[in-house]
Tab-separated table of C-alpha atoms and ligand atoms in Angstrom:
chain	number	residue	atom	x	y	z
O	1	MET	CA	129.779	76.449	71.680
O	2	ALA	CA	127.312	76.792	73.804
O	3	GLY	CA	129.173	75.797	77.421
O	4	PRO	CA	127.262	73.645	80.381
O	5	PRO	CA	124.283	75.931	81.457
O	6	PRO	CA	124.684	77.731	84.647
O	7	VAL	CA	124.644	76.096	88.045
O	8	THR	CA	122.301	78.126	90.057
O	9	VAL	CA	123.246	77.741	93.867
O	10	ARG	CA	120.085	77.825	95.892
O	11	ARG	CA	121.680	79.136	99.591
O	12	ARG	CA	119.096	80.464	101.469
O	13	PRO	CA	119.190	84.576	101.295
O	14	THR	CA	120.911	86.717	104.554
O	15	VAL	CA	118.947	88.846	106.098
O	16	ALA	CA	120.197	91.220	104.421
O	17	GLU	CA	119.017	90.058	101.066
O	18	LEU	CA	116.006	89.854	101.900
O	19	ALA	CA	115.756	92.976	103.510
O	20	ALA	CA	117.146	94.488	100.382
O	21	GLY	CA	114.324	92.323	98.024
O	22	LEU	CA	111.721	93.401	100.255
O	23	LYS	CA	112.816	97.203	100.311
O	24	SER	CA	112.136	96.799	96.195
O	25	GLY	CA	109.052	95.011	95.923
O	26	ASP	CA	110.237	92.216	95.241
O	27	ARG	CA	107.071	89.438	95.749
O	28	ALA	CA	109.981	85.755	95.896
O	29	ALA	CA	111.045	87.994	98.616
O	30	LEU	CA	108.515	88.711	100.188
O	31	ALA	CA	106.761	85.304	100.253
O	32	ARG	CA	110.214	84.187	101.419
O	33	ALA	CA	110.810	86.591	104.322
O	34	ILE	CA	106.945	86.011	105.020
O	35	THR	CA	108.086	82.050	105.605
O	36	LEU	CA	110.927	82.813	107.559
O	37	ILE	CA	108.921	84.578	110.325
O	38	GLU	CA	106.076	81.795	110.396
O	39	SER	CA	108.626	79.805	111.733
O	40	THR	CA	109.071	78.754	115.023
O	41	HIS	CA	112.577	77.157	115.123
O	42	PRO	CA	114.898	79.839	117.453
O	43	ASP	CA	117.684	80.251	114.467
O	44	HIS	CA	114.771	81.009	111.973
O	45	ARG	CA	113.106	84.067	114.894
O	46	LYS	CA	116.796	85.398	115.660
O	47	GLU	CA	116.387	85.741	111.626
O	48	ALA	CA	113.071	87.511	111.674
O	49	HIS	CA	113.971	89.172	114.435
O	50	ALA	CA	116.514	91.067	113.143
O	51	LEU	CA	114.943	91.325	109.608
O	52	LEU	CA	112.363	93.087	111.241
O	53	GLN	CA	114.489	95.354	112.938
O	54	LEU	CA	115.900	96.088	109.539
O	55	VAL	CA	113.180	97.030	107.597
O	56	LEU	CA	111.274	98.837	111.234
O	57	SER	CA	111.600	102.562	109.203
O	58	GLY	CA	109.644	101.480	106.370
O	59	THR	CA	106.840	100.028	108.586
O	60	GLY	CA	103.623	101.796	109.300
O	61	GLN	CA	102.792	103.520	106.843
O	62	ALA	CA	100.025	101.180	105.112
O	63	HIS	CA	96.108	102.178	106.069
O	64	ARG	CA	95.705	98.620	108.375
O	65	ILE	CA	91.676	97.967	107.811
O	66	GLY	CA	90.652	94.582	109.797
O	67	ILE	CA	87.128	93.003	108.452
O	68	THR	CA	85.241	90.031	109.731
O	69	GLY	CA	81.952	88.670	109.600
O	70	VAL	CA	79.980	85.125	109.841
O	71	PRO	CA	81.074	82.511	107.340
O	72	GLY	CA	78.405	83.600	104.670
O	73	VAL	CA	78.077	87.374	104.817
O	74	GLY	CA	80.597	87.729	101.623
O	75	LYS	CA	84.015	88.312	103.272
O	76	SER	CA	85.758	86.840	100.636
O	77	THR	CA	83.440	88.414	97.131
O	78	ALA	CA	83.995	91.881	99.293
O	79	ILE	CA	87.802	91.527	99.870
O	80	GLU	CA	87.890	90.684	96.508
O	81	ALA	CA	85.987	93.548	94.948
O	82	PHE	CA	87.836	96.212	97.245
O	83	GLY	CA	90.610	95.032	97.089
O	84	CYS	CA	89.715	95.576	93.218
O	85	TYR	CA	88.590	98.493	93.620
O	86	LEU	CA	91.410	100.076	95.782
O	87	THR	CA	94.420	98.818	93.273
O	88	ALA	CA	92.958	100.440	90.375
O	89	ARG	CA	93.146	103.258	91.848
O	90	GLY	CA	96.362	102.747	92.515
O	91	HIS	CA	97.027	101.330	95.891
O	92	ARG	CA	98.532	98.447	96.419
O	93	VAL	CA	96.858	96.148	98.593
O	94	ALA	CA	97.742	93.115	100.950
O	95	VAL	CA	95.141	90.677	102.594
O	96	LEU	CA	96.039	89.009	105.949
O	97	ALA	CA	94.300	86.749	108.097
O	98	VAL	CA	94.329	85.148	111.648
O	99	ASP	CA	92.550	81.779	111.122
O	100	PRO	CA	93.624	79.727	114.100
O	101	SER	CA	91.208	76.579	113.352
O	102	SER	CA	93.427	76.582	110.383
O	103	SER	CA	96.014	74.222	111.962
O	104	ARG	CA	93.070	72.781	113.311
O	105	SER	CA	90.945	71.525	110.338
O	106	GLY	CA	94.141	71.278	108.291
O	107	GLY	CA	92.908	73.558	105.291
O	108	SER	CA	91.929	77.311	106.043
O	109	ILE	CA	88.944	78.131	105.217
O	110	LEU	CA	89.901	82.531	104.511
O	111	GLY	CA	92.549	83.891	102.500
O	112	ASP	CA	92.519	80.970	100.229
O	113	LYS	CA	93.339	82.140	97.041
O	114	THR	CA	91.174	80.153	95.138
O	115	ARG	CA	88.199	82.439	96.747
O	116	MET	CA	89.743	85.425	95.187
O	117	GLU	CA	90.549	84.641	91.180
O	118	GLN	CA	91.021	88.419	90.422
O	119	LEU	CA	92.435	90.192	93.245
O	120	SER	CA	94.834	87.330	93.180
O	121	ALA	CA	96.393	87.929	89.350
O	122	ASP	CA	96.124	91.407	90.573
O	123	PRO	CA	99.888	92.190	90.201
O	124	ASN	CA	99.228	95.232	92.628
O	125	ALA	CA	98.145	93.047	94.991
O	126	PHE	CA	99.462	89.958	97.226
O	127	ILE	CA	97.219	87.686	99.258
O	128	ARG	CA	98.532	85.155	101.895
O	129	PRO	CA	96.647	82.692	103.524
O	130	SER	CA	96.152	82.330	107.439
O	131	PRO	CA	99.652	80.860	108.741
O	132	SER	CA	99.175	77.497	110.816
O	133	ALA	CA	101.072	78.574	113.168
O	134	GLY	CA	98.771	76.855	116.034
O	135	THR	CA	97.098	79.151	118.862
O	136	LEU	CA	95.658	81.851	118.170
O	137	GLY	CA	98.283	83.948	119.965
O	138	GLY	CA	101.516	82.285	117.565
O	139	VAL	CA	99.207	83.420	114.336
O	140	ALA	CA	98.464	86.354	115.753
O	141	ARG	CA	102.419	87.096	116.167
O	142	ALA	CA	102.577	86.296	112.214
O	143	THR	CA	99.882	87.891	111.159
O	144	ARG	CA	101.470	90.652	112.139
O	145	GLU	CA	104.945	90.538	111.789
O	146	THR	CA	103.449	89.862	107.787
O	147	MET	CA	101.175	93.395	108.100
O	148	LEU	CA	104.774	95.305	108.920
O	149	LEU	CA	106.809	92.670	106.427
O	150	CYS	CA	103.995	94.128	103.670
O	151	GLU	CA	104.253	97.542	104.426
O	152	ALA	CA	108.089	97.767	104.173
O	153	ALA	CA	107.079	96.014	100.715
O	154	GLY	CA	105.755	99.343	99.914
O	155	TYR	CA	101.867	97.653	100.118
O	156	ASP	CA	99.384	100.627	101.803
O	157	VAL	CA	96.736	99.155	102.566
O	158	ILE	CA	96.532	95.338	104.029
O	159	LEU	CA	93.335	93.905	105.125
O	160	VAL	CA	93.161	91.523	107.468
O	161	GLU	CA	90.689	89.490	108.009
O	162	THR	CA	89.124	86.997	110.577
O	163	VAL	CA	86.657	83.993	110.408
O	164	GLY	CA	85.951	85.821	114.105
O	165	VAL	CA	86.100	82.358	116.438
O	166	GLY	CA	86.048	82.958	119.949
O	167	GLN	CA	89.208	85.209	120.004
O	168	SER	CA	90.007	86.588	116.940
O	169	GLU	CA	87.895	89.512	115.789
O	170	THR	CA	89.841	90.879	119.224
O	171	VAL	CA	93.023	90.306	118.260
O	172	VAL	CA	92.643	91.150	115.236
O	173	ALA	CA	90.647	94.778	116.191
O	174	GLN	CA	94.169	95.204	117.895
O	175	MET	CA	96.629	94.962	114.886
O	176	VAL	CA	94.448	97.088	112.800
O	177	ASP	CA	93.665	101.117	112.070
O	178	VAL	CA	89.714	100.696	111.965
O	179	PHE	CA	87.544	96.912	112.635
O	180	LEU	CA	85.294	96.913	109.991
O	181	VAL	CA	82.061	94.450	110.481
O	182	LEU	CA	80.156	92.536	107.685
O	183	MET	CA	76.684	91.666	108.527
O	184	LEU	CA	73.900	90.584	106.608
O	185	PRO	CA	70.356	91.913	105.939
O	186	GLY	CA	67.924	90.874	108.040
O	187	ALA	CA	68.165	92.886	111.232
O	188	GLY	CA	66.039	91.367	113.455
O	189	ASP	CA	67.618	87.670	113.606
O	190	GLU	CA	71.046	89.359	113.163
O	191	LEU	CA	71.008	91.312	116.115
O	192	GLN	CA	69.577	88.338	118.416
O	193	GLY	CA	72.657	86.461	116.915
O	194	LEU	CA	75.147	88.831	117.523
O	195	LYS	CA	78.262	87.940	118.830
O	196	LYS	CA	78.930	90.038	122.322
O	197	GLY	CA	81.357	92.332	121.845
O	198	ILE	CA	81.117	92.890	118.263
O	199	LEU	CA	79.691	96.077	118.119
O	200	GLU	CA	82.535	97.228	120.655
O	201	LEU	CA	85.200	96.472	117.761
O	202	ALA	CA	83.311	98.202	115.242
O	203	ASP	CA	84.505	101.304	113.719
O	204	VAL	CA	81.958	100.447	110.406
O	205	ILE	CA	79.708	98.261	109.916
O	206	ALA	CA	78.996	96.954	106.760
O	207	VAL	CA	75.563	95.538	105.671
O	208	ASN	CA	76.502	93.228	102.418
O	209	LYS	CA	74.287	92.187	100.066
O	210	ALA	CA	72.125	95.454	99.620
O	211	ASP	CA	70.876	94.095	96.094
O	212	GLY	CA	68.305	92.577	94.347
O	213	ASP	CA	65.145	91.878	96.875
O	214	ASN	CA	67.331	92.263	99.959
O	215	LEU	CA	68.021	96.088	99.490
O	216	LEU	CA	65.085	97.203	101.491
O	217	ARG	CA	65.384	95.012	104.354
O	218	ALA	CA	69.202	95.819	104.008
O	219	GLU	CA	68.483	99.223	104.689
O	220	SER	CA	66.357	97.973	107.647
O	221	ALA	CA	68.925	96.235	108.631
O	222	ALA	CA	71.197	99.320	108.627
O	223	ARG	CA	68.736	101.502	110.686
O	224	SER	CA	68.657	98.789	113.382
O	225	TYR	CA	72.745	98.723	113.765
O	226	ARG	CA	72.747	102.529	113.984
O	227	SER	CA	70.000	102.148	116.557
O	228	ALA	CA	71.982	99.661	118.472
O	229	LEU	CA	74.761	101.456	118.391
O	230	HIS	CA	73.839	104.480	119.561
O	231	ILE	CA	72.202	103.157	122.831
O	232	MET	CA	75.907	102.275	123.427
O	233	THR	CA	78.183	104.187	125.144
O	234	PRO	CA	79.621	106.911	123.403
O	235	SER	CA	83.490	106.019	123.295
O	236	ALA	CA	86.146	109.188	124.224
O	237	SER	CA	87.014	108.714	120.520
O	238	VAL	CA	86.418	111.658	118.220
O	239	TRP	CA	85.126	108.749	116.202
O	240	GLN	CA	81.132	107.720	115.669
O	241	PRO	CA	80.950	103.988	114.266
O	242	GLU	CA	79.389	104.521	110.790
O	243	VAL	CA	76.471	102.046	109.617
O	244	LEU	CA	76.566	101.763	105.676
O	245	CYS	CA	74.913	99.222	102.718
O	246	MET	CA	76.832	97.627	100.466
O	247	SER	CA	76.912	94.791	97.792
O	248	ALA	CA	80.049	92.601	96.799
O	249	VAL	CA	78.179	91.529	93.859
O	250	THR	CA	77.620	94.677	91.997
O	251	GLY	CA	80.361	97.116	93.948
O	252	ASN	CA	77.579	99.921	94.759
O	253	GLY	CA	78.978	101.035	97.787
O	254	LEU	CA	82.827	100.251	97.475
O	255	ASP	CA	83.097	104.490	97.029
O	256	LYS	CA	81.089	105.087	100.473
O	257	LEU	CA	82.769	102.169	102.176
O	258	TRP	CA	86.403	103.693	100.819
O	259	ASP	CA	85.221	106.887	101.934
O	260	THR	CA	83.907	106.180	105.431
O	261	LEU	CA	87.728	104.095	106.068
O	262	GLN	CA	89.554	107.244	104.780
O	263	ALA	CA	87.254	109.276	107.020
O	264	HIS	CA	88.486	107.837	109.836
O	265	HIS	CA	91.623	108.013	109.655
O	266	GLN	CA	92.129	111.641	108.816
O	267	ALA	CA	89.645	112.036	111.993
O	268	LEU	CA	91.934	109.964	114.480
O	269	ASP	CA	95.363	111.051	112.959
O	270	ALA	CA	94.138	114.764	113.210
O	271	ASN	CA	93.905	114.813	117.094
O	272	GLY	CA	96.904	112.344	117.291
O	273	GLU	CA	94.576	109.136	118.005
O	274	LEU	CA	96.236	106.954	115.547
O	275	THR	CA	99.539	107.358	116.939
O	276	GLU	CA	98.541	106.886	120.400
O	277	LYS	CA	96.334	103.804	118.979
O	278	ARG	CA	99.548	101.949	117.510
O	279	GLN	CA	101.603	102.855	120.272
O	280	LYS	CA	99.400	101.167	123.136
O	281	GLN	CA	99.054	98.380	120.150
O	282	ARG	CA	103.245	98.177	120.301
O	283	LEU	CA	103.560	97.831	123.612
O	284	ARG	CA	100.316	95.501	124.237
O	285	TRP	CA	102.089	92.962	121.945
O	286	MET	CA	105.410	93.041	123.337
O	287	TRP	CA	103.768	92.443	127.120
O	288	ALA	CA	101.318	89.631	125.320
O	289	MET	CA	104.453	87.750	123.987
O	290	VAL	CA	106.513	88.208	127.133
O	291	GLU	CA	103.740	86.557	128.871
O	292	SER	CA	103.207	83.513	125.881
O	293	ARG	CA	106.897	82.913	126.150
O	294	LEU	CA	107.228	82.527	129.981
O	295	GLN	CA	104.057	80.826	129.708
O	296	GLU	CA	105.650	78.248	127.173
O	297	GLU	CA	109.502	78.043	129.029
O	298	LEU	CA	108.023	77.853	132.390
O	299	ARG	CA	105.784	74.548	131.329
O	300	ALA	CA	108.950	73.720	129.296
O	301	HIS	CA	110.913	73.556	131.891
O	302	PRO	CA	112.855	69.945	133.363
O	303	ARG	CA	111.786	70.397	137.259
O	304	VAL	CA	108.499	72.362	136.661
O	305	ARG	CA	108.102	69.535	134.411
O	306	GLY	CA	108.780	67.188	136.683
O	307	MET	CA	106.591	68.215	139.696
O	308	MET	CA	102.858	68.612	137.286
O	309	ALA	CA	101.615	66.198	137.767
O	310	GLU	CA	101.352	64.958	141.425
O	311	LEU	CA	100.612	68.700	141.909
O	312	GLU	CA	97.898	69.168	139.137
O	313	ARG	CA	96.551	65.496	140.854
O	314	ALA	CA	96.791	67.318	144.567
O	315	VAL	CA	94.912	70.249	142.994
O	316	HIS	CA	92.316	68.485	141.269
O	317	ASP	CA	91.419	66.592	144.066
O	318	GLY	CA	91.770	69.216	147.158
O	319	ASP	CA	94.599	68.041	148.612
O	320	LEU	CA	96.520	71.049	148.141
O	321	ASN	CA	95.595	74.775	147.561
O	322	PRO	CA	96.138	76.367	144.638
O	323	SER	CA	97.531	79.250	145.925
O	324	THR	CA	100.549	76.975	147.152
O	325	ALA	CA	100.433	74.770	144.437
O	326	SER	CA	101.312	78.387	142.022
O	327	ASP	CA	104.222	78.965	144.651
O	328	GLN	CA	105.763	75.716	144.333
O	329	ILE	CA	105.590	75.270	140.406
O	330	LEU	CA	107.165	79.491	140.649
O	331	ASN	CA	110.022	78.399	143.032
O	332	ALA	CA	110.554	75.631	140.790
O	333	PHE	CA	111.148	77.847	137.694
O	334	ARG	CA	112.896	80.595	139.868
O	335	VAL	CA	115.865	78.150	141.125
O	336	GLU	CA	119.022	78.652	139.702
O	337	ASP	CA	120.329	75.322	138.216
S	401	LIG	P1	82.756	84.360	103.315
S	401	LIG	O1	82.523	83.128	104.168
S	401	LIG	O2	82.031	85.651	104.195
S	401	LIG	O3	84.051	84.461	102.757
S	401	LIG	O4	81.240	84.534	101.989
S	401	LIG	P2	81.592	84.587	100.818
S	401	LIG	O5	82.127	85.894	100.238
S	401	LIG	O6	82.205	83.244	100.241
S	401	LIG	O7	79.998	84.450	99.925
S	401	LIG	C1	78.820	83.730	100.544
S	401	LIG	C2	78.146	83.964	99.596
S	401	LIG	O8	77.305	85.733	99.047
S	401	LIG	C3	78.552	83.222	97.551
S	401	LIG	O9	76.899	82.797	97.319
S	401	LIG	C4	78.081	85.153	97.283
S	401	LIG	O10	78.261	84.613	95.920
S	401	LIG	C5	77.164	85.537	98.191
S	401	LIG	N1	77.770	86.932	97.988
S	401	LIG	C6	78.753	87.516	98.787
S	401	LIG	N2	78.919	89.137	98.814
S	401	LIG	C7	77.455	88.861	98.112
S	401	LIG	C8	76.425	90.330	97.373
S	401	LIG	O11	76.864	91.553	97.857
S	401	LIG	N3	75.336	89.756	96.741
S	401	LIG	C9	74.853	88.528	96.853
S	401	LIG	N4	73.168	88.727	96.689
S	401	LIG	N5	75.646	87.743	97.480
S	401	LIG	C10	76.987	87.666	98.029
């Protein structure tokens, strides 16, 4: 007679178990590891740090690609098409998102699995919606660490999508090797409405929806972007930004897109720029985290909190100069208890 079914003890996996699960490519372990690094609970942060350190040697081998574009440009359609294109060629693709608006609106408009039905069913793809960690800094931290976990789990292409609200493009550009900007056909209006600075961030511009009636308009848009890029000061890099046309719906241009992204990677890798870029990114991230944590600690400090209202009032009303007030705040923070 069969005995009672075995009782499964649901205990949290240890950091070492998570690391081992990750390295073996176990998706459940990856999902749990991401939940851990998304948590802001101090105990979880400690475990997350230990986990990241354990898997560190298995990270860094992926091609990290940032993608942005206005809503409606075709980001999710393009990521689905491009992701499937890559998995069909033997790649393992992780899709992450940075959407700081998701915590405010209560729902992420990026990385939503329902938007990428085919890719989310693909065993060689992993899609994770934007963390809802609140601030852009918090979301970016979690996404960057998630990228490292995905690399440790063997994903060799990481696509990081951003909706481009405020500073999020810059933040994504600072965590990837290459930044792809999707544009719509119809250059005249598009160039007018271009967010300041986006062309400076772009390594590759792809004019999407280059199909059907839009084909000629897409080509003319591509020409406008080429000349706009041309008049910009050339960067010191070995890479000059490229402009191409594509259609996420027909798949035309995906070959060219992948070739271009690879050419970028090879060019930067060949002269050491890629290594240098990542070194700089890591240092920048470290200091960004120091600064944001210092600020959190400062604002949470009991003595600082106690004096904040009165100091803010005095500075606001012009009774106290901001320099003196800032001295007082920092002194209150520095004094040992
Ligand atoms: P997102 O907001 O940037 O993620 O844009 P979506 O991927 O949701 O696409 C917005 C709309 O554009 C949808 O109706 C898509 O079907 C359509 N679309 C996306 N890519 C293409 C394309 O290459 N060609 C055409 N004709 N339509 C596209």
